[in-house]
């Protein structure tokens, strides 16, 4: 890679110089693609379960995003270009590869602690990630709410805002404080000591002190005769120091102080400015399988504690990605006939750029799109903008998992997918340029299914000529993105039967007619294979079991979700309803004698409880709502209630304790319970016999 | 640094080749020094408090050691050498610098998750630490209990141990399992399929299966006709696969399998072999301020969860460091007249090796040690052994904070300190070579205080001639180390009034006559400055306040430890006893009207409780003992008790929950409470007025 190419690598050293280029590229682009490398994905005991709902997935995503950090961020800004008159049009990409590290601030701000998964770091090492560049040269970042707080603080101290919002102390002790302060300062001013350190005070009194020190009450007409310097003394405490000086000297000290603090703050905000620029440009964002990327970026640059609930998180995503988000993995999965080798980023990119089989299928699809014998579509050309050639000579996939290159690959794939989806719609006689139909489809909250597309009538093609390469001057980005608009804000999720995650609007409806929730299981010794045996014994096939379902979200549960073959679903309830719970003898559930099955018949109290998934899911939502309400009622100010809440079941007590110590506690508790149960399960060598 | 010097850097690539040299150097040395670089020191909210006791310090140390990891380990093996006849004797050092990284195993073992403090990584970057070498090339490690488990497992599968310890299934369902298994295998053997994957089974049944599959019951005389392969299928589950083969083929498959697994295991044990060699050599270990180094090494290589209590931890240290541990910082602090610039490693090393002022003081001290006019001591020479010259050309302190160099500096400092202490003892007429006196001093559990030393009579110096450079052939390492023997297993601790941490034997007695515990404080809004105001108002000076004391260990407490000036200690109890607790109005303790002081007089219920530190410390130990007993009673097997324990106070319920979910929970809870309280304290802008 040449030295010219190195300009796309952005570190602490060149960030200030490069940022205007990043901002300009974002303003200029039609869409931008992004990719993150991270120090890890899953915290211990929080693997994704197949039968999770979105709230479960989000709870795990949230925990991951506040534990691990991003170490590299790739941004590729794609701009539509008109080729030479005989050529087809295409895109020009400006790609930036940011190294990011939470360098501690020079002032007393605490250093960030973050988790790493040794597997993830080894994976990055395998991809030749430069850890030295990351830690030595990574750009710092700061959550926006912290930026705002610090900016406000700077403003408050130096713009005289305090004089307009003056405080009037009413309590006698505060009035006494002010009296003593003025006395102390006057005594000092009448002496010769060059500076005075004021006694310790809390933040309210510091505000009072600032106000008093700015008043023209110390013998000078329009300046107090000294400069007030705030000194950080560590551990979040600070002292005020007064430095004697002429009006000129005081003004100079003030200016220098403001400049220094503004400069330090700008430097510390660092990478967060990129996210602010991404937000400000209002262009569509594109990622490949980007649920984690989006969450990690928001946790790093907006708030390390993402919102507690999935609906609140959606609002945050909508606020920070006003142009919407497209997920190329989700879109590529809609055309399995083209991407037969799977939809990993490397595979899809290689497919659209150099694989003969994929390209000939694409060409065949494009060839079907002709109006009045004129071809309407072809593969878009993508080129690196001048000065951004770092990746130009890299063979397809060669620099995979460098975030910058991954973001470039993602954008390139997106450019092709737009045409592929358009061509497929055209070929299947779907409506091209029929906004009503698209809108109608979007009411459902998600992508059109192929069947729905087929139902749409072929409509006017008046706009389609504008899309062809023949007359590139007519090309319009809005129109170009329209075929994929139905995938906007639909992100791919792995290991699930949920079609996608809607980061905007309603979640897609979820139907699980062949999933059941089994409860009444022993609390600490159930293994998936025991439940499998139970179902097999009743002739219900070999089901898929998710033991930990519902643990990440809502109250802890000792039940399991069980998925049976579709044709057996109707048998489950009548076969298992009333099946007795095996006698629990200590923890050895497996030693329950076989005849217990017969004995327990009809005794509801000792039975397993088997209900359809839909019912369980509703009960769970209601339970969480109740728990949330209880937490609301048990805010810290009402803590005394907790201490006297004897006689309450332990789960409620724990919920109360959670409310007192912050919402994290209840999550921690559940996490601990979960891992304790997992340990218990691993230790248990039993086997369920009915 | 030359290429010859590079041989002391040990990575994944040369570990196997270098390990015999490490082992030999340890066996050959008179003492070894060690140093670690780590990813962090303190977890959030667990800073050391000045008034901590050892149990508090250990609780925090333990939490740190299971969160952060070592990334570099320095080992320097010092061997006494005889110089040329006219020269003084000295040491030769073999120094090794290991890069360590928890590379995940190739089999399904989970990747290690570890915490990093961005401040610690930035600090290492500042010292030019090579993070790429760490992650790309770091030697893996494995806790010894895990090594033993895996070694046992390998042995069990391949030595036929199972045949001697045969299991006899008594339960009908297990007997049925065996019957079905034999049937299944026989059916397969009578067919032609080359292999058979057995159905899922739990670990007990897997043992049964192994036993059955090894029996000569499948038609062949002395081998079953197949090889049994255990296949890891992820998530800790495994399946058994039978592969058909002739006797020769089966034996070959077995041998290859054992070899591969043994090789993988040896590779994965990695750095842990160094710790085992350190233990086996039984030589004294030396570190500089090495409390964290020792704990981190034990957590990495012995057990990631260090023992729950400080006394149990001591046993572990004694087991793994049978030669004892010396802390050069603690020893250097005994001679402040020589190390005036402080006792940081760099400062002390520079002092003894090149600083003119320190060296002339040392020489003056040594000059006083003469017997019959013959000088007895001089500065020891330290040289790098041939082939270990990496650090030879580095100017003093230049490679500081590379673990290898730090360990070399530590050993060099130790060599000098031995002579300094001996000379000082001699000079202050202390006993040299008087084992009785030293033993007597050690009964107290720690170093002699200067006053004690002065009390000792100058005794026979018959051995001292053996120590002089004049006749180096007489030098004896045991004798040489004797002057510092009273510092053995006494480690330095920072920010404390405790003299040292005794990692062997009794803790030094702790007396805090001017420290008091204040309880009855409002639960969520007390700030240190409020307590200061309270004491100041009573004319008790400006005390030192530790709010979080007693939180890391034992039940949560809302009290504070307060230290007053020694001359005011006798006033505290009578001045504060009966002082009313300010009226609590919501959380706003600070708005309590001043007259409340008068109103509340005599009402014991609303008073603050102030007791001497000694009493509080004893009450605390008793409370912890009770809680531990309760946890014992509430083991998981007795969990049903917990569910029905309504009416119990919440702390007991939480303790019970802790017992159920493992001891960690209660610690987490306390941690959460602590941080919630810290947050609450930070938010509270009030000020206590009495």
Coordinates of C-alpha atoms in Angstrom, one line a residue, chain A residues 114-116, chain B residues 39-44 60-70 112-116 296 299 304:
Chain A
X114 CA -13.3 -2.1 29.1
X115 CA -13.6 -5.8 28.5
X116 CA -11.8 -7.8 25.8
Chain B
X39 CA -3.9 -4.5 32.0
X40 CA -5.1 -2.7 35.1
X41 CA -5.0 -2.5 38.9
X42 CA -8.2 -1.2 40.4
X43 CA -11.7 -2.0 39.3
X44 CA -14.3 0.7 39.4
X60 CA -10.1 -5.6 46.4
X61 CA -6.9 -7.3 45.3
X62 CA -8.8 -10.5 44.7
X63 CA -11.4 -8.7 42.6
X64 CA -8.7 -7.0 40.5
X65 CA -6.8 -10.3 40.0
X66 CA -9.8 -12.0 38.5
X67 CA -10.7 -9.1 36.3
X68 CA -7.4 -7.9 34.8
X69 CA -4.5 -10.0 33.4
X70 CA -0.7 -10.0 33.2
X112 CA -11.0 -15.7 28.4
X113 CA -12.6 -12.4 28.9
X114 CA -10.5 -9.8 30.7
X115 CA -10.7 -6.2 31.8
X116 CA -8.3 -3.4 30.7
X296 CA -2.0 -11.8 39.5
X299 CA -4.8 -16.0 39.5
X304 CA -8.6 -17.5 38.5

